[in-house]
Amino acid sequence: MIPKSFSKHFYIMLIPGLVWLALFNLYPMYGVLTAFKEFNPGLGIWKSPWVGMENFQYMFELDDSKLVFRNTVVIAFAKMVGNLLVPFVFALMLNEVKNRLLTRTVQTVVYLPHFLSWVIVAGMMLDIFSYSGPVNQVLSGLGLDPIMFFGNAHIFPALVVGSDVWKEFGFNAIIFFSALTSINPEMYEAAAVDGASQWQRLIKITIPSIIPVAALLATLSLGNILNAGFDQIFNMYNPSVYSTGDIVDTWVYRAGLIDFQYGLATAVGLLKSVVGLVLITISYTLAYRFANYRIF
Amino acid sequence: MKKAILSGLALLVVAASVSACGGSDNKSNEDAASSNNSTETKTTDSTPAKEETAAEEVIDPFAKFAEPTEVSIGRAIDPNYKYDGTDTAEDNVYTRWLKDKYNIVVKHAWEAASGNDYQQKVSLAISSNDLPDALVVNETQLRQMVKAGQLADLTDVYDKYASSELKAVYDSNPGLLDSVTFDGKLYALPETTLPSAPMTWIRKDWLDKLNLEAPKSLEDLGKIAQAFIDNKMGGDKTVGIVGTQQGGSLSSNFLASTDHWYNFSPLFFANDAYPGIWVKDKDGNAVYGSITEETKNALAMMKDWYAKGILDKELGIRKSTAEVVASGQTGIFFGPWWSAYNLSDSMKNDPNANWRPYIAPLDAAGKFNSNQATGSSYIVVSKKAKHPEAVIKMTTLHKWGKDEEYKTLTAGKEMTSQEVPLFLILGAGDQLEYAVNHLRQYLKDEIKLEDIDNINYGWAHEMATHVKAIKKEPFDNYDIQYFDQQADTGFFTHIYAHLNGGSTFVDADINWVRSIATAQTKTMESRWTNLKKLEDETFFKIIMGTEDISAFDTFVTKWKDQGGDKITEEVNELK
């Protein structure tokens, strides 16, 4: 039995979180109505006339909607994989470095990009991969033709995923570092006594010990599969890469805020949320089943 | 606070009694308003509300408000603009003058960088119905706001508070006010758009160095660009012709005219192609310019130029075209006459940078074509604004309120859109032509200063008082070395832009092509996002070489299927 005085302050601590949730996640739910209306900003959401499922019908007629959903899933999935694998391998590698000063320095340096906004990073990327940028200079040094990286629809998704992984891997590695430090050193000592090599210790002790953390992160990130990163793509894309680079969020932005097709934009956004909800439920169930992770 | 509300109420009473008088009295109001202008009565401001007699009361558009009157606005800011001392966009010589002299207090509800950021912020304000008292918007936004019923009906306020000069300006631009009148109600103050066609701006100092002639045909232009690259005029990374930057379009279109600045419109026009607007085909039917054979030819040519490296390899991707121009990396861009206003960075980096505009490239028949820019700026007033009359007054004062006191305060510096809130270009339809021609005549002493009409063409008169200090002989040569850049820095860019850019444009023989549709039709409202995306994507891909020119035919078929045919029918009905 938990004493009453004990549980109370936990609930109090919960208040800011709940207020945040109500303000930013529950209150905007009202706006979802826009998807079923012909929204007129002057009348407000409630008084605008209903149009039933018209917006959804039109959405499914458009080739574009399928395309942007596909692009979103492809980019988001590739980011998920990259953001899991790269930090994982990086953490393992850095863990083997015994010079603590070096480890710390590297750790600090690689997570710095996480704090830069996409406006800045996208600008950097555009310069680095520009026609006369450093990458193309290296290519021409090798006798190859320069490549228009950001104008090529085949390369664009790779640039998006690559730059995202570059920006985030240092930060994402932190959780692996902490998992690594929680491995009981006695296991390594015992293995060393038994004559296990450095490699064997990595394969048999280190990796199995942090696999549960990796599995947990993987399942939890499933909920983000429809978030391909508006900030990033908006600052990097151009019409010639629409076919592979236009995602749900950028499309909704253009339809809603540039062309004032509020209903259609909301309908697409709502569909995204519904699919996202299903995926989050699945990922939570999986996390509970396999990693015994529980929120409540 | 209470005081402010009271005075607000008093003014509301005036407005209410005017509208209560109804439409039949409008004519007499107008007469009253215009007659009082001529008599210049300046005593009425102390008695704001007299109930019934208010309608006939003489109102002086130049009178000071009895109480501080607040107007909240959303403001576009140029992040690179340098204000004097500690001045800001919200608090500077001009706004202080407005406040002290006329009791108009301008408050910024928000600020955004001019261009895309500002447009986005305006669109957000419209969507969330959270509008400041007044805004400068574009045509699409204006229509959206009218449709949403967010705007104040300015009919009566305009009649009462607009000065006779302001009314004269709109009268001299026939049809302008009609274009912002919906269901008999005036909803905006439109800009008197100065005509603009995209000219080819070339570094003449580079031309001279390479002994090249000014271009006429597309071929000439291509050769010049190639020569600039081959001779590394802008260093190892010389870019032939720059244009569209990230987020920009290849050419201006009927909905959003970017005034042809930094895009590739002239390359289309010289091929007799008019993408983005609705033109007439051989049989007189409306056709969308982007799907014509001419546009296909233009794209094929641009594709070729891109492959050769003549067109900027990073068109559509580059963050800032202005940067390339300023850094001296390129010697060619396209832009209207006022592009000269934006060349100061380039000239700062290289004082010899001698940018000159050329009426080129010409089409096969030797004509210089241009579409007529439709997009413009409009001042709109929110329905919820307490003092729409203050906005009308501000517009009048900006043009005609400049007294001796103002001139002392500003020390002769011409205020720009960065100081003046709700900046709108206003003038008689032939304003530019008048200014340019009279400046030229005045320089040559063919006319005297008094011969320049100070009432209807005040700006031309103002410039004339400065022109002699700036322009050096020979007066008909507008190369940069014949201007004194330091003598009168406040006016140099104005004089330079008018004489260098303006004169070439005024003297040009231009074949104007107008769009049949200037607003969205019913089907466009739902289909345009999709069709526009299809167009942009195909065009960029063709030019940049990731698609073959045959992709154009696929685009045309798709475009027609996905609503284009229906829209064309609707546009045909507009003719």
PDB file of N, CA and C in Angstrom, chain A residues 38-43 58 61-64 67-68 123 126 130-132 137 148 150-153 234-240 242-243 246 251 253-255 257-262 264, chain B residues 116 120 123-124 126-129 140-141 144 147-150 237 246-248 306 313-314 316-319 329 520 522 524-530 533 536-537 540-541 544 546 562:
ATOM      1  N   GLU A  38     -16.249  22.897 -45.861  1.00  0.00           N
ATOM      2  CA  GLU A  38     -15.629  23.845 -46.769  1.00  0.00           C
ATOM      3  C   GLU A  38     -15.280  25.036 -45.907  1.00  0.00           C
ATOM      4  N   PHE A  39     -14.037  25.011 -45.432  1.00  0.00           N
ATOM      5  CA  PHE A  39     -13.641  25.961 -44.394  1.00  0.00           C
ATOM      6  C   PHE A  39     -13.573  27.395 -44.915  1.00  0.00           C
ATOM      7  N   ASN A  40     -14.193  28.286 -44.173  1.00  0.00           N
ATOM      8  CA  ASN A  40     -14.132  29.708 -44.474  1.00  0.00           C
ATOM      9  C   ASN A  40     -13.613  30.408 -43.224  1.00  0.00           C
ATOM     10  N   PRO A  41     -12.402  30.956 -43.295  1.00  0.00           N
ATOM     11  CA  PRO A  41     -11.787  31.515 -42.093  1.00  0.00           C
ATOM     12  C   PRO A  41     -12.648  32.582 -41.431  1.00  0.00           C
ATOM     13  N   GLY A  42     -13.419  33.313 -42.225  1.00  0.00           N
ATOM     14  CA  GLY A  42     -14.258  34.369 -41.669  1.00  0.00           C
ATOM     15  C   GLY A  42     -15.379  33.826 -40.812  1.00  0.00           C
ATOM     16  N   LEU A  43     -15.879  32.639 -41.183  1.00  0.00           N
ATOM     17  CA  LEU A  43     -16.979  32.047 -40.424  1.00  0.00           C
ATOM     18  C   LEU A  43     -16.473  31.230 -39.254  1.00  0.00           C
ATOM     19  N   TYR A  58     -11.958  13.352 -53.024  1.00  0.00           N
ATOM     20  CA  TYR A  58     -11.037  14.024 -53.930  1.00  0.00           C
ATOM     21  C   TYR A  58      -9.603  13.596 -53.646  1.00  0.00           C
ATOM     22  N   GLU A  61      -8.846  10.424 -55.255  1.00  0.00           N
ATOM     23  CA  GLU A  61      -8.783  10.529 -56.708  1.00  0.00           C
ATOM     24  C   GLU A  61      -7.407  10.993 -57.165  1.00  0.00           C
ATOM     25  N   LEU A  62      -6.761  11.779 -56.339  1.00  0.00           N
ATOM     26  CA  LEU A  62      -5.488  12.383 -56.737  1.00  0.00           C
ATOM     27  C   LEU A  62      -4.361  11.360 -56.724  1.00  0.00           C
ATOM     28  N   ASP A  63      -3.603  11.321 -57.829  1.00  0.00           N
ATOM     29  CA  ASP A  63      -2.420  10.463 -57.842  1.00  0.00           C
ATOM     30  C   ASP A  63      -1.425  10.934 -56.797  1.00  0.00           C
ATOM     31  N   ASP A  64      -1.429  12.239 -56.611  1.00  0.00           N
ATOM     32  CA  ASP A  64      -0.480  12.845 -55.704  1.00  0.00           C
ATOM     33  C   ASP A  64      -0.524  12.286 -54.300  1.00  0.00           C
ATOM     34  N   LEU A  67       1.317   9.158 -53.971  1.00  0.00           N
ATOM     35  CA  LEU A  67       2.747   9.419 -54.120  1.00  0.00           C
ATOM     36  C   LEU A  67       3.353  10.006 -52.843  1.00  0.00           C
ATOM     37  N   VAL A  68       2.686  10.996 -52.269  1.00  0.00           N
ATOM     38  CA  VAL A  68       3.287  11.623 -51.094  1.00  0.00           C
ATOM     39  C   VAL A  68       3.290  10.669 -49.901  1.00  0.00           C
ATOM     40  N   GLY A 123      21.160  24.481 -45.535  1.00  0.00           N
ATOM     41  CA  GLY A 123      21.998  25.429 -46.272  1.00  0.00           C
ATOM     42  C   GLY A 123      23.403  24.876 -46.463  1.00  0.00           C
ATOM     43  N   LEU A 126      23.288  22.061 -49.040  1.00  0.00           N
ATOM     44  CA  LEU A 126      23.144  22.578 -50.396  1.00  0.00           C
ATOM     45  C   LEU A 126      24.494  23.078 -50.918  1.00  0.00           C
ATOM     46  N   SER A 130      26.713  21.274 -53.801  1.00  0.00           N
ATOM     47  CA  SER A 130      26.376  22.107 -54.956  1.00  0.00           C
ATOM     48  C   SER A 130      27.266  21.760 -56.142  1.00  0.00           C
ATOM     49  N   TYR A 131      26.931  22.372 -57.264  1.00  0.00           N
ATOM     50  CA  TYR A 131      27.612  22.009 -58.510  1.00  0.00           C
ATOM     51  C   TYR A 131      29.106  22.280 -58.435  1.00  0.00           C
ATOM     52  N   SER A 132      29.475  23.347 -57.718  1.00  0.00           N
ATOM     53  CA  SER A 132      30.902  23.623 -57.619  1.00  0.00           C
ATOM     54  C   SER A 132      31.373  23.431 -56.174  1.00  0.00           C
ATOM     55  N   GLN A 137      34.032  18.789 -56.467  1.00  0.00           N
ATOM     56  CA  GLN A 137      35.440  19.046 -56.777  1.00  0.00           C
ATOM     57  C   GLN A 137      36.258  17.774 -56.633  1.00  0.00           C
ATOM     58  N   MET A 148      24.603  16.808 -60.208  1.00  0.00           N
ATOM     59  CA  MET A 148      23.682  17.780 -59.620  1.00  0.00           C
ATOM     60  C   MET A 148      22.888  17.047 -58.540  1.00  0.00           C
ATOM     61  N   PHE A 150      21.243  17.732 -55.701  1.00  0.00           N
ATOM     62  CA  PHE A 150      19.913  18.121 -55.226  1.00  0.00           C
ATOM     63  C   PHE A 150      18.885  18.264 -56.347  1.00  0.00           C
ATOM     64  N   GLY A 151      19.338  18.106 -57.582  1.00  0.00           N
ATOM     65  CA  GLY A 151      18.379  18.191 -58.674  1.00  0.00           C
ATOM     66  C   GLY A 151      18.001  16.817 -59.188  1.00  0.00           C
ATOM     67  N   ASN A 152      18.520  15.785 -58.574  1.00  0.00           N
ATOM     68  CA  ASN A 152      18.305  14.432 -59.072  1.00  0.00           C
ATOM     69  C   ASN A 152      17.352  13.669 -58.160  1.00  0.00           C
ATOM     70  N   ALA A 153      16.212  13.303 -58.697  1.00  0.00           N
ATOM     71  CA  ALA A 153      15.188  12.658 -57.880  1.00  0.00           C
ATOM     72  C   ALA A 153      15.643  11.298 -57.338  1.00  0.00           C
ATOM     73  N   PHE A 234      11.501  20.696 -46.475  1.00  0.00           N
ATOM     74  CA  PHE A 234      11.071  22.003 -46.971  1.00  0.00           C
ATOM     75  C   PHE A 234      12.276  22.876 -47.332  1.00  0.00           C
ATOM     76  N   ASN A 235      13.336  22.738 -46.571  1.00  0.00           N
ATOM     77  CA  ASN A 235      14.521  23.557 -46.834  1.00  0.00           C
ATOM     78  C   ASN A 235      15.450  22.971 -47.887  1.00  0.00           C
ATOM     79  N   MET A 236      15.195  21.747 -48.297  1.00  0.00           N
ATOM     80  CA  MET A 236      16.109  21.109 -49.234  1.00  0.00           C
ATOM     81  C   MET A 236      15.501  20.844 -50.604  1.00  0.00           C
ATOM     82  N   TYR A 237      14.163  20.733 -50.695  1.00  0.00           N
ATOM     83  CA  TYR A 237      13.616  20.230 -51.953  1.00  0.00           C
ATOM     84  C   TYR A 237      13.380  21.314 -53.003  1.00  0.00           C
ATOM     85  N   ASN A 238      13.074  20.892 -54.201  1.00  0.00           N
ATOM     86  CA  ASN A 238      12.726  21.772 -55.315  1.00  0.00           C
ATOM     87  C   ASN A 238      11.867  20.947 -56.264  1.00  0.00           C
ATOM     88  N   PRO A 239      11.186  21.605 -57.200  1.00  0.00           N
ATOM     89  CA  PRO A 239      10.222  20.855 -58.021  1.00  0.00           C
ATOM     90  C   PRO A 239      10.795  19.640 -58.743  1.00  0.00           C
ATOM     91  N   SER A 240      12.068  19.656 -59.097  1.00  0.00           N
ATOM     92  CA  SER A 240      12.557  18.522 -59.877  1.00  0.00           C
ATOM     93  C   SER A 240      12.680  17.261 -59.032  1.00  0.00           C
ATOM     94  N   TYR A 242      10.198  16.449 -56.744  1.00  0.00           N
ATOM     95  CA  TYR A 242       8.863  16.181 -56.187  1.00  0.00           C
ATOM     96  C   TYR A 242       8.540  14.686 -56.189  1.00  0.00           C
ATOM     97  N   SER A 243       8.941  13.995 -57.271  1.00  0.00           N
ATOM     98  CA  SER A 243       8.501  12.607 -57.412  1.00  0.00           C
ATOM     99  C   SER A 243       9.010  11.714 -56.295  1.00  0.00           C
ATOM    100  N   ASP A 246       8.657  14.822 -52.255  1.00  0.00           N
ATOM    101  CA  ASP A 246       7.487  15.511 -51.719  1.00  0.00           C
ATOM    102  C   ASP A 246       6.794  14.605 -50.704  1.00  0.00           C
ATOM    103  N   TRP A 251       3.353  18.652 -48.841  1.00  0.00           N
ATOM    104  CA  TRP A 251       2.197  18.747 -49.741  1.00  0.00           C
ATOM    105  C   TRP A 251       1.052  19.483 -49.047  1.00  0.00           C
ATOM    106  N   TYR A 253       1.304  21.573 -46.692  1.00  0.00           N
ATOM    107  CA  TYR A 253       1.682  22.984 -46.577  1.00  0.00           C
ATOM    108  C   TYR A 253       1.328  23.738 -47.862  1.00  0.00           C
ATOM    109  N   ARG A 254       1.679  23.161 -49.006  1.00  0.00           N
ATOM    110  CA  ARG A 254       1.414  23.864 -50.258  1.00  0.00           C
ATOM    111  C   ARG A 254      -0.081  23.983 -50.539  1.00  0.00           C
ATOM    112  N   ALA A 255      -0.797  22.868 -50.308  1.00  0.00           N
ATOM    113  CA  ALA A 255      -2.235  22.896 -50.582  1.00  0.00           C
ATOM    114  C   ALA A 255      -2.958  23.840 -49.627  1.00  0.00           C
ATOM    115  N   LEU A 257      -1.642  26.276 -47.194  1.00  0.00           N
ATOM    116  CA  LEU A 257      -1.243  27.653 -46.932  1.00  0.00           C
ATOM    117  C   LEU A 257      -0.921  28.436 -48.186  1.00  0.00           C
ATOM    118  N   ILE A 258      -0.628  27.778 -49.281  1.00  0.00           N
ATOM    119  CA  ILE A 258      -0.349  28.550 -50.490  1.00  0.00           C
ATOM    120  C   ILE A 258      -1.589  28.611 -51.372  1.00  0.00           C
ATOM    121  N   ASP A 259      -2.290  27.475 -51.490  1.00  0.00           N
ATOM    122  CA  ASP A 259      -3.458  27.464 -52.367  1.00  0.00           C
ATOM    123  C   ASP A 259      -4.791  27.537 -51.624  1.00  0.00           C
ATOM    124  N   PHE A 260      -4.739  27.670 -50.323  1.00  0.00           N
ATOM    125  CA  PHE A 260      -5.952  27.829 -49.504  1.00  0.00           C
ATOM    126  C   PHE A 260      -6.951  26.687 -49.649  1.00  0.00           C
ATOM    127  N   GLN A 261      -6.470  25.466 -49.921  1.00  0.00           N
ATOM    128  CA  GLN A 261      -7.396  24.328 -49.948  1.00  0.00           C
ATOM    129  C   GLN A 261      -7.421  23.677 -48.574  1.00  0.00           C
ATOM    130  N   TYR A 262      -8.026  24.386 -47.646  1.00  0.00           N
ATOM    131  CA  TYR A 262      -7.949  23.953 -46.255  1.00  0.00           C
ATOM    132  C   TYR A 262      -8.499  22.549 -46.037  1.00  0.00           C
ATOM    133  N   LEU A 264      -9.034  19.950 -48.031  1.00  0.00           N
ATOM    134  CA  LEU A 264      -8.223  18.883 -48.601  1.00  0.00           C
ATOM    135  C   LEU A 264      -6.965  18.667 -47.769  1.00  0.00           C
TER     136      LEU A 264
ATOM    137  N   ASN B 116       8.799  35.267 -49.310  1.00  0.00           N
ATOM    138  CA  ASN B 116       8.032  34.078 -48.941  1.00  0.00           C
ATOM    139  C   ASN B 116       7.602  34.062 -47.476  1.00  0.00           C
ATOM    140  N   GLN B 120       3.732  33.826 -46.269  1.00  0.00           N
ATOM    141  CA  GLN B 120       3.324  32.701 -45.434  1.00  0.00           C
ATOM    142  C   GLN B 120       2.628  33.185 -44.169  1.00  0.00           C
ATOM    143  N   SER B 123      -0.819  34.452 -45.011  1.00  0.00           N
ATOM    144  CA  SER B 123      -1.725  33.326 -45.233  1.00  0.00           C
ATOM    145  C   SER B 123      -2.143  32.695 -43.911  1.00  0.00           C
ATOM    146  N   LEU B 124      -1.202  32.591 -42.999  1.00  0.00           N
ATOM    147  CA  LEU B 124      -1.516  32.042 -41.673  1.00  0.00           C
ATOM    148  C   LEU B 124      -2.510  32.936 -40.948  1.00  0.00           C
ATOM    149  N   ILE B 126      -4.688  34.873 -42.267  1.00  0.00           N
ATOM    150  CA  ILE B 126      -6.001  34.718 -42.900  1.00  0.00           C
ATOM    151  C   ILE B 126      -6.661  33.435 -42.411  1.00  0.00           C
ATOM    152  N   SER B 127      -5.913  32.331 -42.444  1.00  0.00           N
ATOM    153  CA  SER B 127      -6.481  31.043 -42.064  1.00  0.00           C
ATOM    154  C   SER B 127      -6.940  31.025 -40.618  1.00  0.00           C
ATOM    155  N   SER B 128      -6.196  31.691 -39.755  1.00  0.00           N
ATOM    156  CA  SER B 128      -6.562  31.633 -38.342  1.00  0.00           C
ATOM    157  C   SER B 128      -7.495  32.782 -37.964  1.00  0.00           C
ATOM    158  N   ASN B 129      -7.843  33.594 -38.956  1.00  0.00           N
ATOM    159  CA  ASN B 129      -8.733  34.735 -38.734  1.00  0.00           C
ATOM    160  C   ASN B 129      -8.220  35.636 -37.627  1.00  0.00           C
ATOM    161  N   THR B 140      -4.298  36.882 -54.669  1.00  0.00           N
ATOM    162  CA  THR B 140      -4.907  35.643 -54.191  1.00  0.00           C
ATOM    163  C   THR B 140      -5.394  35.803 -52.757  1.00  0.00           C
ATOM    164  N   GLN B 141      -4.549  36.437 -51.948  1.00  0.00           N
ATOM    165  CA  GLN B 141      -4.918  36.632 -50.543  1.00  0.00           C
ATOM    166  C   GLN B 141      -6.101  37.577 -50.422  1.00  0.00           C
ATOM    167  N   GLN B 144      -9.210  35.681 -51.233  1.00  0.00           N
ATOM    168  CA  GLN B 144      -9.514  34.764 -50.138  1.00  0.00           C
ATOM    169  C   GLN B 144     -10.168  35.517 -48.974  1.00  0.00           C
ATOM    170  N   LYS B 147     -13.711  36.549 -49.826  1.00  0.00           N
ATOM    171  CA  LYS B 147     -14.565  35.369 -49.767  1.00  0.00           C
ATOM    172  C   LYS B 147     -14.888  35.015 -48.323  1.00  0.00           C
ATOM    173  N   ALA B 148     -13.910  35.171 -47.455  1.00  0.00           N
ATOM    174  CA  ALA B 148     -14.098  34.811 -46.055  1.00  0.00           C
ATOM    175  C   ALA B 148     -14.800  35.912 -45.271  1.00  0.00           C
ATOM    176  N   GLY B 149     -15.066  37.044 -45.942  1.00  0.00           N
ATOM    177  CA  GLY B 149     -15.752  38.134 -45.258  1.00  0.00           C
ATOM    178  C   GLY B 149     -14.934  38.739 -44.133  1.00  0.00           C
ATOM    179  N   GLN B 150     -13.631  38.833 -44.329  1.00  0.00           N
ATOM    180  CA  GLN B 150     -12.772  39.333 -43.254  1.00  0.00           C
ATOM    181  C   GLN B 150     -12.464  40.822 -43.380  1.00  0.00           C
ATOM    182  N   LYS B 237      34.417  30.172 -60.857  1.00  0.00           N
ATOM    183  CA  LYS B 237      33.054  29.638 -60.734  1.00  0.00           C
ATOM    184  C   LYS B 237      32.041  30.528 -61.437  1.00  0.00           C
ATOM    185  N   GLN B 246      15.641  28.707 -55.006  1.00  0.00           N
ATOM    186  CA  GLN B 246      14.791  27.717 -54.350  1.00  0.00           C
ATOM    187  C   GLN B 246      13.457  28.329 -53.945  1.00  0.00           C
ATOM    188  N   GLY B 247      12.374  27.637 -54.264  1.00  0.00           N
ATOM    189  CA  GLY B 247      11.057  28.141 -53.923  1.00  0.00           C
ATOM    190  C   GLY B 247      10.493  29.093 -54.968  1.00  0.00           C
ATOM    191  N   GLY B 248      11.307  29.486 -55.947  1.00  0.00           N
ATOM    192  CA  GLY B 248      10.831  30.398 -56.971  1.00  0.00           C
ATOM    193  C   GLY B 248      10.295  29.645 -58.177  1.00  0.00           C
ATOM    194  N   TYR B 306      21.208  24.573 -70.475  1.00  0.00           N
ATOM    195  CA  TYR B 306      21.581  24.058 -69.153  1.00  0.00           C
ATOM    196  C   TYR B 306      22.704  23.038 -69.295  1.00  0.00           C
ATOM    197  N   LYS B 313      23.659  26.125 -63.174  1.00  0.00           N
ATOM    198  CA  LYS B 313      23.486  24.686 -62.921  1.00  0.00           C
ATOM    199  C   LYS B 313      22.617  24.454 -61.696  1.00  0.00           C
ATOM    200  N   GLU B 314      22.556  25.458 -60.820  1.00  0.00           N
ATOM    201  CA  GLU B 314      21.801  25.259 -59.588  1.00  0.00           C
ATOM    202  C   GLU B 314      20.483  26.008 -59.585  1.00  0.00           C
ATOM    203  N   GLY B 316      16.797  26.825 -59.287  1.00  0.00           N
ATOM    204  CA  GLY B 316      15.755  26.154 -58.507  1.00  0.00           C
ATOM    205  C   GLY B 316      16.257  25.536 -57.220  1.00  0.00           C
ATOM    206  N   ILE B 317      17.562  25.404 -57.079  1.00  0.00           N
ATOM    207  CA  ILE B 317      18.118  24.765 -55.885  1.00  0.00           C
ATOM    208  C   ILE B 317      18.812  25.799 -55.013  1.00  0.00           C
ATOM    209  N   ARG B 318      19.433  26.732 -55.681  1.00  0.00           N
ATOM    210  CA  ARG B 318      20.217  27.742 -54.982  1.00  0.00           C
ATOM    211  C   ARG B 318      19.346  28.540 -54.036  1.00  0.00           C
ATOM    212  N   LYS B 319      19.949  28.838 -52.846  1.00  0.00           N
ATOM    213  CA  LYS B 319      19.173  29.537 -51.810  1.00  0.00           C
ATOM    214  C   LYS B 319      18.958  31.002 -52.172  1.00  0.00           C
ATOM    215  N   GLN B 329      29.779  36.876 -59.348  1.00  0.00           N
ATOM    216  CA  GLN B 329      30.028  35.579 -59.971  1.00  0.00           C
ATOM    217  C   GLN B 329      29.356  35.455 -61.333  1.00  0.00           C
ATOM    218  N   GLN B 520      -8.653  32.649 -60.062  1.00  0.00           N
ATOM    219  CA  GLN B 520      -8.982  31.235 -60.152  1.00  0.00           C
ATOM    220  C   GLN B 520     -10.436  31.007 -60.520  1.00  0.00           C
ATOM    221  N   LYS B 522     -13.684  28.108 -60.756  1.00  0.00           N
ATOM    222  CA  LYS B 522     -14.212  27.134 -59.796  1.00  0.00           C
ATOM    223  C   LYS B 522     -13.352  25.864 -59.714  1.00  0.00           C
ATOM    224  N   MET B 524     -10.373  25.371 -60.778  1.00  0.00           N
ATOM    225  CA  MET B 524      -8.994  25.639 -60.383  1.00  0.00           C
ATOM    226  C   MET B 524      -8.832  25.579 -58.878  1.00  0.00           C
ATOM    227  N   GLU B 525      -9.846  26.048 -58.165  1.00  0.00           N
ATOM    228  CA  GLU B 525      -9.720  26.101 -56.721  1.00  0.00           C
ATOM    229  C   GLU B 525      -9.334  24.754 -56.142  1.00  0.00           C
ATOM    230  N   SER B 526      -9.893  23.675 -56.725  1.00  0.00           N
ATOM    231  CA  SER B 526      -9.548  22.377 -56.165  1.00  0.00           C
ATOM    232  C   SER B 526      -8.404  21.693 -56.909  1.00  0.00           C
ATOM    233  N   ARG B 527      -8.230  22.006 -58.188  1.00  0.00           N
ATOM    234  CA  ARG B 527      -7.266  21.240 -58.974  1.00  0.00           C
ATOM    235  C   ARG B 527      -5.898  21.892 -59.122  1.00  0.00           C
ATOM    236  N   TRP B 528      -5.805  23.175 -58.826  1.00  0.00           N
ATOM    237  CA  TRP B 528      -4.609  23.897 -59.237  1.00  0.00           C
ATOM    238  C   TRP B 528      -3.328  23.426 -58.553  1.00  0.00           C
ATOM    239  N   THR B 529      -3.415  23.086 -57.257  1.00  0.00           N
ATOM    240  CA  THR B 529      -2.215  22.609 -56.534  1.00  0.00           C
ATOM    241  C   THR B 529      -1.583  21.462 -57.296  1.00  0.00           C
ATOM    242  N   ASN B 530      -2.444  20.535 -57.687  1.00  0.00           N
ATOM    243  CA  ASN B 530      -1.991  19.338 -58.384  1.00  0.00           C
ATOM    244  C   ASN B 530      -1.399  19.661 -59.757  1.00  0.00           C
ATOM    245  N   LYS B 533       1.884  21.556 -59.577  1.00  0.00           N
ATOM    246  CA  LYS B 533       2.972  20.677 -59.177  1.00  0.00           C
ATOM    247  C   LYS B 533       3.468  19.882 -60.386  1.00  0.00           C
ATOM    248  N   ASP B 536       5.453  22.326 -62.670  1.00  0.00           N
ATOM    249  CA  ASP B 536       6.772  22.695 -62.126  1.00  0.00           C
ATOM    250  C   ASP B 536       7.743  21.537 -62.214  1.00  0.00           C
ATOM    251  N   GLU B 537       7.259  20.377 -61.791  1.00  0.00           N
ATOM    252  CA  GLU B 537       8.131  19.204 -61.738  1.00  0.00           C
ATOM    253  C   GLU B 537       8.644  18.866 -63.135  1.00  0.00           C
ATOM    254  N   PHE B 540      11.137  21.663 -64.598  1.00  0.00           N
ATOM    255  CA  PHE B 540      12.459  21.637 -63.969  1.00  0.00           C
ATOM    256  C   PHE B 540      13.235  20.398 -64.402  1.00  0.00           C
ATOM    257  N   LYS B 541      12.530  19.275 -64.441  1.00  0.00           N
ATOM    258  CA  LYS B 541      13.221  18.031 -64.802  1.00  0.00           C
ATOM    259  C   LYS B 541      13.720  18.068 -66.238  1.00  0.00           C
ATOM    260  N   MET B 544      16.733  20.458 -66.393  1.00  0.00           N
ATOM    261  CA  MET B 544      17.911  19.956 -65.706  1.00  0.00           C
ATOM    262  C   MET B 544      18.377  18.603 -66.243  1.00  0.00           C
ATOM    263  N   THR B 546      17.007  15.587 -66.262  1.00  0.00           N
ATOM    264  CA  THR B 546      16.649  14.289 -65.704  1.00  0.00           C
ATOM    265  C   THR B 546      15.473  13.673 -66.457  1.00  0.00           C
ATOM    266  N   GLN B 562      -6.335  15.743 -65.936  1.00  0.00           N
ATOM    267  CA  GLN B 562      -6.532  15.951 -64.499  1.00  0.00           C
ATOM    268  C   GLN B 562      -7.224  17.278 -64.182  1.00  0.00           C
TER     269      GLN B 562
END
